[in-house]
mmCIF file of C-alpha atoms in Angstrom:
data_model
loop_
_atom_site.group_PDB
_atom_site.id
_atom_site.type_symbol
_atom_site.label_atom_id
_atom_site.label_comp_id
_atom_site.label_asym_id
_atom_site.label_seq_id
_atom_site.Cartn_x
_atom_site.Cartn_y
_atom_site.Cartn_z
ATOM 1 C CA UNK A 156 45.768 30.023 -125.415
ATOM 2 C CA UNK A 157 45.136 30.488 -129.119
ATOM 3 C CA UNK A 158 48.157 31.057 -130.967
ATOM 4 C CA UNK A 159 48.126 33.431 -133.901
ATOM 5 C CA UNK A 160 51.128 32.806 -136.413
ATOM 6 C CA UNK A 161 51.925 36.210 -138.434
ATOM 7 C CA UNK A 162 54.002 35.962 -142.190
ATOM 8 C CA UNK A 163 56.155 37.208 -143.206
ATOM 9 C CA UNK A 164 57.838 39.291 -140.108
ATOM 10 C CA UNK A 165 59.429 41.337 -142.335
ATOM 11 C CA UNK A 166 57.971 42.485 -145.659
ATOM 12 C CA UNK A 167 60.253 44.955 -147.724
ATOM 13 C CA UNK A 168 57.895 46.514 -150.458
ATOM 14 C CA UNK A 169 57.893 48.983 -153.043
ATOM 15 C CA UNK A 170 56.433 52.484 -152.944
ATOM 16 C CA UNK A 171 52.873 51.656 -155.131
ATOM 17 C CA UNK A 172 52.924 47.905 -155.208
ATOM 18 C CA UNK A 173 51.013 45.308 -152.971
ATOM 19 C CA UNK A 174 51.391 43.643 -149.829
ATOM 20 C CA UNK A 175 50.062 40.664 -148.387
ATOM 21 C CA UNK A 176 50.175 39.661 -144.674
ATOM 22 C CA UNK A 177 48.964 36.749 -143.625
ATOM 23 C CA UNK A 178 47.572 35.607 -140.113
ATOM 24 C CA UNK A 179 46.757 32.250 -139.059
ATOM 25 C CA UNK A 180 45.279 31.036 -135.458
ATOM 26 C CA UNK A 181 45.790 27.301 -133.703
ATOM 27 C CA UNK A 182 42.068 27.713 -133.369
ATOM 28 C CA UNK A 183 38.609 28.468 -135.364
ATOM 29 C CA UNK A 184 38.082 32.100 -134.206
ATOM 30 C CA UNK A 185 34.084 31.645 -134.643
ATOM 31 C CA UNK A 186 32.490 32.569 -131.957
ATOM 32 C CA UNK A 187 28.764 31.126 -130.735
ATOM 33 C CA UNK A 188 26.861 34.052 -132.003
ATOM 34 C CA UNK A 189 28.182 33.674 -135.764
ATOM 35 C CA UNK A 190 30.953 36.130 -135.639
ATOM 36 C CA UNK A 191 34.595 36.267 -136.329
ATOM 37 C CA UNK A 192 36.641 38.288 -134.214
ATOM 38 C CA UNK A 193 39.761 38.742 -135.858
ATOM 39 C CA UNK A 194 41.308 42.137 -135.569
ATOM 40 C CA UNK A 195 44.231 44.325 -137.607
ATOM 41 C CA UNK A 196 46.049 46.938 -136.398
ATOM 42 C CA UNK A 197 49.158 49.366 -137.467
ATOM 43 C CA UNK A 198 51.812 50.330 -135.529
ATOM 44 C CA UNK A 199 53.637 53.344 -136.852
ATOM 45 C CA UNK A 200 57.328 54.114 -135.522
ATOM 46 C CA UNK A 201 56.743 55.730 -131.624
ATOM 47 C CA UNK A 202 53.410 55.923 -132.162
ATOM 48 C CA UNK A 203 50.265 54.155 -130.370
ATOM 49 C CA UNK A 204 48.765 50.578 -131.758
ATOM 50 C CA UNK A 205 45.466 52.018 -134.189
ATOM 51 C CA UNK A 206 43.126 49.058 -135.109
ATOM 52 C CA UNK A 207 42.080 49.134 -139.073
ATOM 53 C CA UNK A 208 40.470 46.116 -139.500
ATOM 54 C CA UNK A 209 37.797 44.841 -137.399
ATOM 55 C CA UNK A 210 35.861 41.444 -137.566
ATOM 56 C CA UNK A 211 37.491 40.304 -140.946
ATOM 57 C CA UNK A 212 36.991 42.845 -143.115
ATOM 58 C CA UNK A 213 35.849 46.094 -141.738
ATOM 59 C CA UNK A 214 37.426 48.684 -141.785
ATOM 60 C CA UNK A 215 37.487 51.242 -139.201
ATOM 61 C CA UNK A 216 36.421 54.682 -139.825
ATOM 62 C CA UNK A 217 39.223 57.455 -141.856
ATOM 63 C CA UNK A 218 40.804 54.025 -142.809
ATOM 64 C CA UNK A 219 42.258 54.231 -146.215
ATOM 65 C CA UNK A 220 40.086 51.907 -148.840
ATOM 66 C CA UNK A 221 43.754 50.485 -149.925
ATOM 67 C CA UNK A 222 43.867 48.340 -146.751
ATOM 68 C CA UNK A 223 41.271 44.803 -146.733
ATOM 69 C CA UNK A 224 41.125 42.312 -145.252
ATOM 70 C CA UNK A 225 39.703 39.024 -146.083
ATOM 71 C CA UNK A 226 39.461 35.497 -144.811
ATOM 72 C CA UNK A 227 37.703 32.797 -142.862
ATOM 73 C CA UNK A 228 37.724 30.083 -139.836
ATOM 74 C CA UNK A 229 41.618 29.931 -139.112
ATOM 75 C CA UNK A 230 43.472 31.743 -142.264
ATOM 76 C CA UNK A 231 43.478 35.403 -142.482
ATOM 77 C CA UNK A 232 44.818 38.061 -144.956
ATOM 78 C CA UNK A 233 45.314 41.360 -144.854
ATOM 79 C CA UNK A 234 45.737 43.661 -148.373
ATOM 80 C CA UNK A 235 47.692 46.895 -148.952
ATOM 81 C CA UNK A 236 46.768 47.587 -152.297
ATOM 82 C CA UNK A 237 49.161 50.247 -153.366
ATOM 83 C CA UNK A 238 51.770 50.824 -150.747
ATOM 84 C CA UNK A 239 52.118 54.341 -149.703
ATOM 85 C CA UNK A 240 55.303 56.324 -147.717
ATOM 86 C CA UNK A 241 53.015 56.608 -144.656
ATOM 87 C CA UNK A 242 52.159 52.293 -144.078
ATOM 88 C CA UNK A 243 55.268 51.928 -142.861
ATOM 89 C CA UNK A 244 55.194 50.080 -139.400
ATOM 90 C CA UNK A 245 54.348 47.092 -138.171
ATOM 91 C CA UNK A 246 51.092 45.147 -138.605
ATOM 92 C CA UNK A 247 49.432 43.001 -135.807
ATOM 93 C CA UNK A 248 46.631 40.502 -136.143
ATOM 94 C CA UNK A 249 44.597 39.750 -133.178
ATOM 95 C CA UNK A 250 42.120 37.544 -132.280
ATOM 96 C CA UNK A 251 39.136 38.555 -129.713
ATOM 97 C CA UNK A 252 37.106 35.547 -129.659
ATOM 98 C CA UNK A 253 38.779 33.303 -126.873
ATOM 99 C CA UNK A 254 40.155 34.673 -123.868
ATOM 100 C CA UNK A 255 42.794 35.626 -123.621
ATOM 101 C CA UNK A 256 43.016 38.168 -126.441
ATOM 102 C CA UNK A 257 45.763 37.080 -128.403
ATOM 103 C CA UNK A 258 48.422 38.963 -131.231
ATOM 104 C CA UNK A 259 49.938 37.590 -134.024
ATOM 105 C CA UNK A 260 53.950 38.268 -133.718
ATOM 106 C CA UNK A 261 54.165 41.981 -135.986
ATOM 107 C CA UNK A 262 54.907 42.190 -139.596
ATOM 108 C CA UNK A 263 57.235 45.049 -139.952
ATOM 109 C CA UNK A 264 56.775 46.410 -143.383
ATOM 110 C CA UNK A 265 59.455 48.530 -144.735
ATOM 111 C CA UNK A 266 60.064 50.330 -147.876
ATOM 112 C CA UNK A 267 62.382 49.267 -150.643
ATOM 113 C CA UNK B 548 36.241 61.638 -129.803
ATOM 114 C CA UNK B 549 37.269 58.797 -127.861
ATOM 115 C CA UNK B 550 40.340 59.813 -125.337
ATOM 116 C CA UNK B 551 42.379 57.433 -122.865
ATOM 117 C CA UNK B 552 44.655 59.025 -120.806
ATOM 118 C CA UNK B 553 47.222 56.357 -119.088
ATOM 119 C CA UNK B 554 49.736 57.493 -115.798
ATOM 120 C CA UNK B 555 51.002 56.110 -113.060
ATOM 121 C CA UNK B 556 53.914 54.589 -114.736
ATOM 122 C CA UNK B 557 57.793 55.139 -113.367
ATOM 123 C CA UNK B 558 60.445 52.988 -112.700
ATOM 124 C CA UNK B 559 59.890 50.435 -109.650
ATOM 125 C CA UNK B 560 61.973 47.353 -107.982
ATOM 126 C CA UNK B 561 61.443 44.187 -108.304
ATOM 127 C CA UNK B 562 58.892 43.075 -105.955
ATOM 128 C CA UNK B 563 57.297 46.268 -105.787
ATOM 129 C CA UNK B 564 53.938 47.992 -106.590
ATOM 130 C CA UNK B 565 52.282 50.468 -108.720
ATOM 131 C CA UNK B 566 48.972 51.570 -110.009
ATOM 132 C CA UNK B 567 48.244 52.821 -113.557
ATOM 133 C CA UNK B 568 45.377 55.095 -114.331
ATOM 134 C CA UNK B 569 43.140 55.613 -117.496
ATOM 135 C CA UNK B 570 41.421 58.445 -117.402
ATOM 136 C CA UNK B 571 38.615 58.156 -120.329
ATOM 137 C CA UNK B 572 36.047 60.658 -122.195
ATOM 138 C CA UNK B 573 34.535 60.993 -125.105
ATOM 139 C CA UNK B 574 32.120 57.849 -124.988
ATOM 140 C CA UNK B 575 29.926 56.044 -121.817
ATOM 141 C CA UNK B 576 32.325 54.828 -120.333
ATOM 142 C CA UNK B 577 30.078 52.466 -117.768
ATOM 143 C CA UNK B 578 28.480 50.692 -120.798
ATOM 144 C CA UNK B 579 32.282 49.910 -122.030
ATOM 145 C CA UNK B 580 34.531 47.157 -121.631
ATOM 146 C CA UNK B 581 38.162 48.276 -120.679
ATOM 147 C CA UNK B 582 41.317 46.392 -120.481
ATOM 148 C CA UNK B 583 44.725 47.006 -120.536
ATOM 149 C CA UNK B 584 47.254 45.660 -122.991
ATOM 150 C CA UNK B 585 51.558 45.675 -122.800
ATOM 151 C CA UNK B 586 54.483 45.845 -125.014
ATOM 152 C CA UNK B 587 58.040 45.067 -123.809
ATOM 153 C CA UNK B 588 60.710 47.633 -125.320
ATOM 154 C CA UNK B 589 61.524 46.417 -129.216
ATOM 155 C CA UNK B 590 58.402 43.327 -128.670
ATOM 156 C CA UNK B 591 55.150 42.811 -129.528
ATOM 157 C CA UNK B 592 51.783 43.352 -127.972
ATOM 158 C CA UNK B 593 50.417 40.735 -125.101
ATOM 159 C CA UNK B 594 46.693 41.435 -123.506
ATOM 160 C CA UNK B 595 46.998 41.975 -120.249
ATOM 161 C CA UNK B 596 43.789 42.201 -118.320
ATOM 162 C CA UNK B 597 39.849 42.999 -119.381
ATOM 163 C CA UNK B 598 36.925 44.162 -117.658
ATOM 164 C CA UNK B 599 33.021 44.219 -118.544
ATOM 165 C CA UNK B 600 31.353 47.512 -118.690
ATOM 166 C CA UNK B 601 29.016 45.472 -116.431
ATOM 167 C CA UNK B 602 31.612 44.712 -113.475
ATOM 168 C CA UNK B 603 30.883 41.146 -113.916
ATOM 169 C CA UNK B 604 33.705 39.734 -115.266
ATOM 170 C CA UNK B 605 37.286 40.394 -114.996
ATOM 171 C CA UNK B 606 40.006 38.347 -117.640
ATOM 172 C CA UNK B 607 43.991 37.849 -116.716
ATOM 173 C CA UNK B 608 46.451 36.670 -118.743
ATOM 174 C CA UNK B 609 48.133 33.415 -116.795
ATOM 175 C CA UNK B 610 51.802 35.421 -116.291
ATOM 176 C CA UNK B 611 50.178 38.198 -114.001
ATOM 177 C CA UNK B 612 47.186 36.007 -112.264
ATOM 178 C CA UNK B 613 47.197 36.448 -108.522
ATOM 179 C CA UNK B 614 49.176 39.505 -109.286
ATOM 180 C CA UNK B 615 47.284 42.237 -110.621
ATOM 181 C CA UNK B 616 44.116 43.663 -110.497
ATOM 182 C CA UNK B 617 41.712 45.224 -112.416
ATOM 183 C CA UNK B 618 39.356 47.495 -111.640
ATOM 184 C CA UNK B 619 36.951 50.949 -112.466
ATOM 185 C CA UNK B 620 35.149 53.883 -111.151
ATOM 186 C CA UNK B 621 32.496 54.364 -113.410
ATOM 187 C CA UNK B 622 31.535 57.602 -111.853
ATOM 188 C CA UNK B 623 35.354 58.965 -112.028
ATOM 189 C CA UNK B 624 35.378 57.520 -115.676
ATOM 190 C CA UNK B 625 38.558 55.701 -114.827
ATOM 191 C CA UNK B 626 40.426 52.084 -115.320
ATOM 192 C CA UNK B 627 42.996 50.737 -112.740
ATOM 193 C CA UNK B 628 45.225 48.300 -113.099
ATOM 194 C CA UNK B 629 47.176 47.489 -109.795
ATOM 195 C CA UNK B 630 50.187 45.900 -110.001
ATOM 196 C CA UNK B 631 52.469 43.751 -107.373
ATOM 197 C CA UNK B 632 55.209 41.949 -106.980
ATOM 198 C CA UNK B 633 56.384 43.243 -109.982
ATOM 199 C CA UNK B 634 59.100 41.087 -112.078
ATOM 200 C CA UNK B 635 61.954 42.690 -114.423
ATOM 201 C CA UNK B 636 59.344 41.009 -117.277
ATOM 202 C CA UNK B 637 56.741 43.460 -116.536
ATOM 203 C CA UNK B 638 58.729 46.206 -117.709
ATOM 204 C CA UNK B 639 56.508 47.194 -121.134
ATOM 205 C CA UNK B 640 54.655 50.063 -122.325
ATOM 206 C CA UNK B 641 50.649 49.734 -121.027
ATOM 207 C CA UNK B 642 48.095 50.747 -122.839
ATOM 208 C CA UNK B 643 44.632 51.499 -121.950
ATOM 209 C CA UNK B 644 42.401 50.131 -124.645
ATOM 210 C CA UNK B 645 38.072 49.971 -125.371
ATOM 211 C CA UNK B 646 36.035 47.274 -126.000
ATOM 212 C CA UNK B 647 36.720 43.663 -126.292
ATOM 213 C CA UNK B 648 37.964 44.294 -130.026
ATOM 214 C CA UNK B 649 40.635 46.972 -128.955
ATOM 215 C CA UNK B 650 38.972 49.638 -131.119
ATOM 216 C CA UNK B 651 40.775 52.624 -129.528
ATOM 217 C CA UNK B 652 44.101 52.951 -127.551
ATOM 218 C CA UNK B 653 45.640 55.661 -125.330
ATOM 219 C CA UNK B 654 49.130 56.513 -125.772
ATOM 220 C CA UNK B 655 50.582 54.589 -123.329
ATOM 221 C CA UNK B 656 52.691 54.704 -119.845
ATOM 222 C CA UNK B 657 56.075 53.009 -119.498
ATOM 223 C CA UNK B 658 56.381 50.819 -116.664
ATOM 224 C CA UNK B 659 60.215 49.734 -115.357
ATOM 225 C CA UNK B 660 60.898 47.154 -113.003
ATOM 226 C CA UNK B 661 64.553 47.429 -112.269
ATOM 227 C CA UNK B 662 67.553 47.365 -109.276
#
């Protein structure tokens, strides 16, 4: 199975400054038809998994324009620009190239 | 707007069986691919099971191979997932999920295995 390696796990931040998570798989998530399928998602507290990244660098419709993300073959990134009260949660990679479908670990971001 | 709808969960003993249900609207749901995806309590989130909008291909992870199945009435709108011989590490929250890149989730149905 392909294993995606979150960091940091925990990611204390200020209200207003960046974040950076980073995701990286034991395999090139390229798949045959010229694609990457690596996915982002948010988990806020007691609430349902919501993807906001899809293939890279999309983002996901009534996504926020301060989340990107960015990357290629095996090292992924993803961007809060300006960290607001209501990213708090935890942050899952995913890759949906090989089977099976695989998550990174969860970055829990926090505020300072 | 896309809806899931998950049930069927409850608490079960080991070795026993249940059958979740996602009850779906809101998009085709014969030209989708469905699977299901699990958290244990305070974990993270492990794929579970997929199945082509086509009915030709079906996906396990290796820890419930042999033990559950997938499956869909396309004219009911509805995903299955039947589960047996149910371990104590089965206990997670399931989630119904579209499409191969997880695009939208339901809210979920807890699922204990416990004596």
């Amino acid at each position: 199975d392909v294993v995606m390696t979150q960091s940091p796990l925990s990611l204390p931040v200020t209200l207003g400054q960046p974040a950076s998570i980073s995701c990286r798989s034991s395999q090139s998530l390229v798949y045959s038809d010229g694609n990457t399928y690596l996915n982002w998602f948010q988990q806020r507290p007691g609430q349902s998994p919501r993807r906001l990244i899809y293939k890279v660098s999309n983002r996901d419709s009534g996504v926020p324009d301060r989340f990107s993300g960015s990357g290629s073959g095996t090292d992924f990134t993803l961007i809060i620009s300006r960290v607001e009260a209501e990213d708090v949660g935890v942050y899952y990679c995913m890759q949906g190239t090989h089977w099976p479908r695989t998550f990174g670990q969860g970055t829990k971001v926090e505020i300072k | 707007e896309v809806q899931l709808l998950e049930s069927g969960g409850g608490l079960v003993q080991p070795g026993g069986s249940l059958r979740l249900s996602c009850a779906a609207s809101g998009f085709t749901f014969s030209y989708s691919t469905m699977s299901w995806v699990r958290q244990a309590p305070g974990k993270g989130l492990e794929w579970v099971s997929g199945f082509s909008g086509n009915g030709l291909s079906t996906f396990y992870v290796d820890s419930v191979k042999g033990r559950f199945t997938i499956s869909r009435d396309n004219s009911m709108n509805t995903l299955y997932l039947q589960m047996n011989s149910l371990r104590a590490e089965d206990t997670a929250v399931y989630y119904c999920v579209k499409d191969w890149q997880a695009g939208d989730w339901g809210q979920g149905t807890l699922v204990t295995v416990s004596s």
